[in-house]
Structure formats: structure tokens, C-alpha cells
Amino acid sequence: MAESGESKENQAGRHQEVGHKSLLQSDALYQYILETSVYPREPEAMKELRELTANHPWNIMTTSADEGQFLNMLLKLINAKNTMEIGVYTGYSLLATALAIPDDGKILAMDINKENYELGLPIIKKAGVAHKIDFREGPALPVLDQMIEDGKFHGTYDFIFVDADKDNYLNYHKRLIELVKVGGVIGYDNTLWNGSVVAPPDAPMRKYVRYYRDFVLELNKALAVDPRIEICMLPVGDGITVCRRIS
Ligand code: SAM
Ligand code: CA
């Protein structure tokens, strides 16, 4: 998408807005999506959480409003009820999930940082959906290992959203493929990793982008040839790969 048609105002605004997390090359087009179809329909609680998160120093980590809307829609389309989220931060994608699933739906939510979750929690409570969330503080991998060992969680999840330590995504996949049901969905977030997946190895990159890039490339290769899933890689947010378990 050519940038030439953009106003100066839009170009200047590019990184000022926390919701700006799109691989679209045209800021004007991204803004159009947000203003036409996302913000006018964004639930009040999600707006409040987005605005709270915008003031947090690590706001770069949040899920964008358009991706939140996508997740909410996807969960409803697949009638998800039993769900899991790895990587919560202040809870924007968690709230999108909690609002989409039925009143007796469940989210097992894991993050090594509880403080950030607790920042968003009052808004989640006010929205009347906190009872659906089982938050576990700590690294996700041992929890998954325990669930695999228990044996009773195999094939029980309708939807799993993975948005945490990218160097563990393949380790998560090994376990999650057992835990998601056949016909269920795993969403791996940030699979286009800032567009760096197509950058030449010597291209200038921020340190953390360079560090995780190889892991994301490995994951993408592995998902592409995994016969147990069907996949669809979408350029929403920073790229999300939607995987449907087929065997
Ligand atoms: N989904 C969140 C949202 O919508 O705002 C954003 C998640 S943020 C990109 C990544 C999160 O993963 C951070 O909050 C971080 O603390 C968490 N994290 C990092 N390593 C983790 C691990 N091993 N297990 C669980 N969570 C982890
Ligand atoms: Ca993400």
C-alpha cells in the first residue's frame, strides 16, 4: 500500500496511538478500519481497558483493538466455551474472550506477572465476566505439563490464545495440540513479528525483535507442515496464525 496518499497528520500520528499495531503500510487505511468498524462497536469495558493500558509503560505489548474484535468474533463463530490464554498482560485479549464466551464459559489464563493483570481486573469485574477467569501466576509450561500428566484435560479446549514468550511457542504447541479438541482452534500471536520474518538477516532490528525472530521463523515452518492442523496466517495486528486441529 503506497504511503504517498497519506496526510502529514496521519504519518505523524503513526506511533502515538497505542492501538497502532498493524502491518498495513497505510496508516490512513488502518485508521479507517479502527474508526469505521472497530471503535464504534468496541464494548465500553474494552475501551476503558484499552485507555488504561495506553498509560502503562509496557503498552506496546497489548493486543490492538482490531485484533480484539477479531478474537471476539472468532470465539463466537466457533461457539467457544472452554478456553485458555497464555500471556495476559493487562487483559485486553482476555476481556475480548471473556465477553465472547457464554456465562458458564471458562478461561484458564496464565502469566508470570500478576500485577499487570490486577491493573485491568477491576474493569473486567465491572463488566461482570471475572467469574469466567481462572488466573494462574507463573510460567505456563509447567501448568501444561501437569495437565498433560493428569490426562483428564486431553482434547477439552475449544480455543487457546498464545501471546507470551515467543521462544517457547514450539514447546507450547507440542502440549497444546494434545489439549485442544479436534475441531478446536489455537491462535498463535505475533507470527509476522514486526514484519521481520521477511527481513534480510543483516537488516537493522531492535534487539528483542532480532532475538525472537528465529523462534518465530521456526514456529511458522513447523506449523506450515504439521499434518494435525489446518492453518490460516492473518495479517491482523502483528500477525496471527489460526490453527484448527484436525487429528
Ligand atoms: N494478550 C495480552 C494482551 O492482550 O494485552 C498481551 C500479552 S504480552 C504480549 C506477553 C505476556 O506474556 C506478558 O504479560 C508476560 O508477562 C507474559 N509471559 C512471558 N513469559 C511467560 C511465561 N513463560 N508464561 C506465562 N506468561 C508469560
Ligand atoms: Ca501479541
PDB file of N, CA, C and O in Angstrom, residues 17 30-47 50-51 65-66 69 92:
ATOM      1  N   GLU A  17      -0.422   6.443  18.788  1.00  0.00           N
ATOM      2  CA  GLU A  17      -1.610   5.764  19.284  1.00  0.00           C
ATOM      3  C   GLU A  17      -1.257   4.337  19.670  1.00  0.00           C
ATOM      4  O   GLU A  17      -0.683   3.597  18.888  1.00  0.00           O
ATOM      5  N   TYR A  30      -5.452   1.885   8.095  1.00  0.00           N
ATOM      6  CA  TYR A  30      -5.616   1.269   9.418  1.00  0.00           C
ATOM      7  C   TYR A  30      -6.554   2.110  10.284  1.00  0.00           C
ATOM      8  O   TYR A  30      -7.455   1.581  10.950  1.00  0.00           O
ATOM      9  N   GLN A  31      -6.337   3.418  10.232  1.00  0.00           N
ATOM     10  CA  GLN A  31      -7.195   4.335  10.985  1.00  0.00           C
ATOM     11  C   GLN A  31      -8.654   4.201  10.532  1.00  0.00           C
ATOM     12  O   GLN A  31      -9.579   4.236  11.335  1.00  0.00           O
ATOM     13  N   TYR A  32      -8.815   4.016   9.226  1.00  0.00           N
ATOM     14  CA  TYR A  32     -10.153   3.852   8.653  1.00  0.00           C
ATOM     15  C   TYR A  32     -10.829   2.615   9.248  1.00  0.00           C
ATOM     16  O   TYR A  32     -11.993   2.647   9.642  1.00  0.00           O
ATOM     17  N   ILE A  33     -10.072   1.518   9.334  1.00  0.00           N
ATOM     18  CA  ILE A  33     -10.626   0.276   9.916  1.00  0.00           C
ATOM     19  C   ILE A  33     -11.046   0.527  11.361  1.00  0.00           C
ATOM     20  O   ILE A  33     -12.158   0.191  11.779  1.00  0.00           O
ATOM     21  N   LEU A  34     -10.149   1.145  12.127  1.00  0.00           N
ATOM     22  CA  LEU A  34     -10.447   1.397  13.544  1.00  0.00           C
ATOM     23  C   LEU A  34     -11.678   2.282  13.694  1.00  0.00           C
ATOM     24  O   LEU A  34     -12.595   1.980  14.469  1.00  0.00           O
ATOM     25  N   GLU A  35     -11.697   3.372  12.916  1.00  0.00           N
ATOM     26  CA  GLU A  35     -12.758   4.349  13.125  1.00  0.00           C
ATOM     27  C   GLU A  35     -14.092   3.915  12.531  1.00  0.00           C
ATOM     28  O   GLU A  35     -15.148   4.303  13.020  1.00  0.00           O
ATOM     29  N   THR A  36     -14.032   3.097  11.463  1.00  0.00           N
ATOM     30  CA  THR A  36     -15.279   2.696  10.814  1.00  0.00           C
ATOM     31  C   THR A  36     -15.897   1.469  11.454  1.00  0.00           C
ATOM     32  O   THR A  36     -17.098   1.410  11.684  1.00  0.00           O
ATOM     33  N   SER A  37     -15.046   0.479  11.766  1.00  0.00           N
ATOM     34  CA  SER A  37     -15.671  -0.769  12.207  1.00  0.00           C
ATOM     35  C   SER A  37     -15.284  -1.228  13.608  1.00  0.00           C
ATOM     36  O   SER A  37     -15.945  -2.083  14.175  1.00  0.00           O
ATOM     37  N   VAL A  38     -14.219  -0.681  14.162  1.00  0.00           N
ATOM     38  CA  VAL A  38     -13.777  -1.195  15.464  1.00  0.00           C
ATOM     39  C   VAL A  38     -14.249  -0.299  16.620  1.00  0.00           C
ATOM     40  O   VAL A  38     -15.041  -0.734  17.462  1.00  0.00           O
ATOM     41  N   TYR A  39     -13.771   0.927  16.660  1.00  0.00           N
ATOM     42  CA  TYR A  39     -14.083   1.790  17.815  1.00  0.00           C
ATOM     43  C   TYR A  39     -15.589   1.995  18.039  1.00  0.00           C
ATOM     44  O   TYR A  39     -16.052   1.949  19.181  1.00  0.00           O
ATOM     45  N   PRO A  40     -16.372   2.206  16.964  1.00  0.00           N
ATOM     46  CA  PRO A  40     -17.804   2.434  17.223  1.00  0.00           C
ATOM     47  C   PRO A  40     -18.508   1.240  17.862  1.00  0.00           C
ATOM     48  O   PRO A  40     -19.568   1.379  18.451  1.00  0.00           O
ATOM     49  N   ARG A  41     -17.913   0.044  17.717  1.00  0.00           N
ATOM     50  CA  ARG A  41     -18.564  -1.169  18.240  1.00  0.00           C
ATOM     51  C   ARG A  41     -17.817  -1.778  19.415  1.00  0.00           C
ATOM     52  O   ARG A  41     -18.187  -2.838  19.919  1.00  0.00           O
ATOM     53  N   GLU A  42     -16.768  -1.129  19.827  1.00  0.00           N
ATOM     54  CA  GLU A  42     -15.962  -1.667  20.923  1.00  0.00           C
ATOM     55  C   GLU A  42     -16.755  -1.579  22.234  1.00  0.00           C
ATOM     56  O   GLU A  42     -17.234  -0.506  22.602  1.00  0.00           O
ATOM     57  N   PRO A  43     -16.920  -2.697  22.939  1.00  0.00           N
ATOM     58  CA  PRO A  43     -17.648  -2.634  24.212  1.00  0.00           C
ATOM     59  C   PRO A  43     -16.988  -1.619  25.158  1.00  0.00           C
ATOM     60  O   PRO A  43     -15.763  -1.477  25.156  1.00  0.00           O
ATOM     61  N   GLU A  44     -17.818  -0.954  25.954  1.00  0.00           N
ATOM     62  CA  GLU A  44     -17.343   0.108  26.848  1.00  0.00           C
ATOM     63  C   GLU A  44     -16.180  -0.375  27.726  1.00  0.00           C
ATOM     64  O   GLU A  44     -15.195   0.329  27.929  1.00  0.00           O
ATOM     65  N   ALA A  45     -16.295  -1.596  28.257  1.00  0.00           N
ATOM     66  CA  ALA A  45     -15.244  -2.113  29.148  1.00  0.00           C
ATOM     67  C   ALA A  45     -13.920  -2.270  28.394  1.00  0.00           C
ATOM     68  O   ALA A  45     -12.846  -2.002  28.948  1.00  0.00           O
ATOM     69  N   MET A  46     -13.985  -2.693  27.152  1.00  0.00           N
ATOM     70  CA  MET A  46     -12.747  -2.867  26.379  1.00  0.00           C
ATOM     71  C   MET A  46     -12.111  -1.516  26.078  1.00  0.00           C
ATOM     72  O   MET A  46     -10.893  -1.356  26.111  1.00  0.00           O
ATOM     73  N   LYS A  47     -12.962  -0.538  25.824  1.00  0.00           N
ATOM     74  CA  LYS A  47     -12.456   0.828  25.591  1.00  0.00           C
ATOM     75  C   LYS A  47     -11.741   1.331  26.855  1.00  0.00           C
ATOM     76  O   LYS A  47     -10.637   1.874  26.798  1.00  0.00           O
ATOM     77  N   ARG A  50      -8.503  -0.473  27.263  1.00  0.00           N
ATOM     78  CA  ARG A  50      -7.534  -0.007  26.254  1.00  0.00           C
ATOM     79  C   ARG A  50      -6.944   1.340  26.685  1.00  0.00           C
ATOM     80  O   ARG A  50      -5.733   1.569  26.570  1.00  0.00           O
ATOM     81  N   GLU A  51      -7.806   2.207  27.200  1.00  0.00           N
ATOM     82  CA  GLU A  51      -7.322   3.531  27.596  1.00  0.00           C
ATOM     83  C   GLU A  51      -6.437   3.458  28.842  1.00  0.00           C
ATOM     84  O   GLU A  51      -5.438   4.160  28.955  1.00  0.00           O
ATOM     85  N   ALA A  65      -7.007  -3.061  19.180  1.00  0.00           N
ATOM     86  CA  ALA A  65      -8.476  -3.101  19.225  1.00  0.00           C
ATOM     87  C   ALA A  65      -9.048  -3.922  18.072  1.00  0.00           C
ATOM     88  O   ALA A  65     -10.029  -4.653  18.251  1.00  0.00           O
ATOM     89  N   ASP A  66      -8.437  -3.832  16.891  1.00  0.00           N
ATOM     90  CA  ASP A  66      -8.972  -4.600  15.750  1.00  0.00           C
ATOM     91  C   ASP A  66      -8.740  -6.098  15.953  1.00  0.00           C
ATOM     92  O   ASP A  66      -9.587  -6.920  15.618  1.00  0.00           O
ATOM     93  N   GLN A  69     -11.291  -7.326  18.436  1.00  0.00           N
ATOM     94  CA  GLN A  69     -12.586  -7.517  17.776  1.00  0.00           C
ATOM     95  C   GLN A  69     -12.597  -8.832  16.988  1.00  0.00           C
ATOM     96  O   GLN A  69     -13.577  -9.577  16.997  1.00  0.00           O
ATOM     97  N   TYR A  92      -6.446  -7.244  27.764  1.00  0.00           N
ATOM     98  CA  TYR A  92      -7.338  -6.821  26.666  1.00  0.00           C
ATOM     99  C   TYR A  92      -7.876  -8.017  25.868  1.00  0.00           C
ATOM    100  O   TYR A  92      -9.085  -8.120  25.642  1.00  0.00           O
TER     101      TYR A  92
END
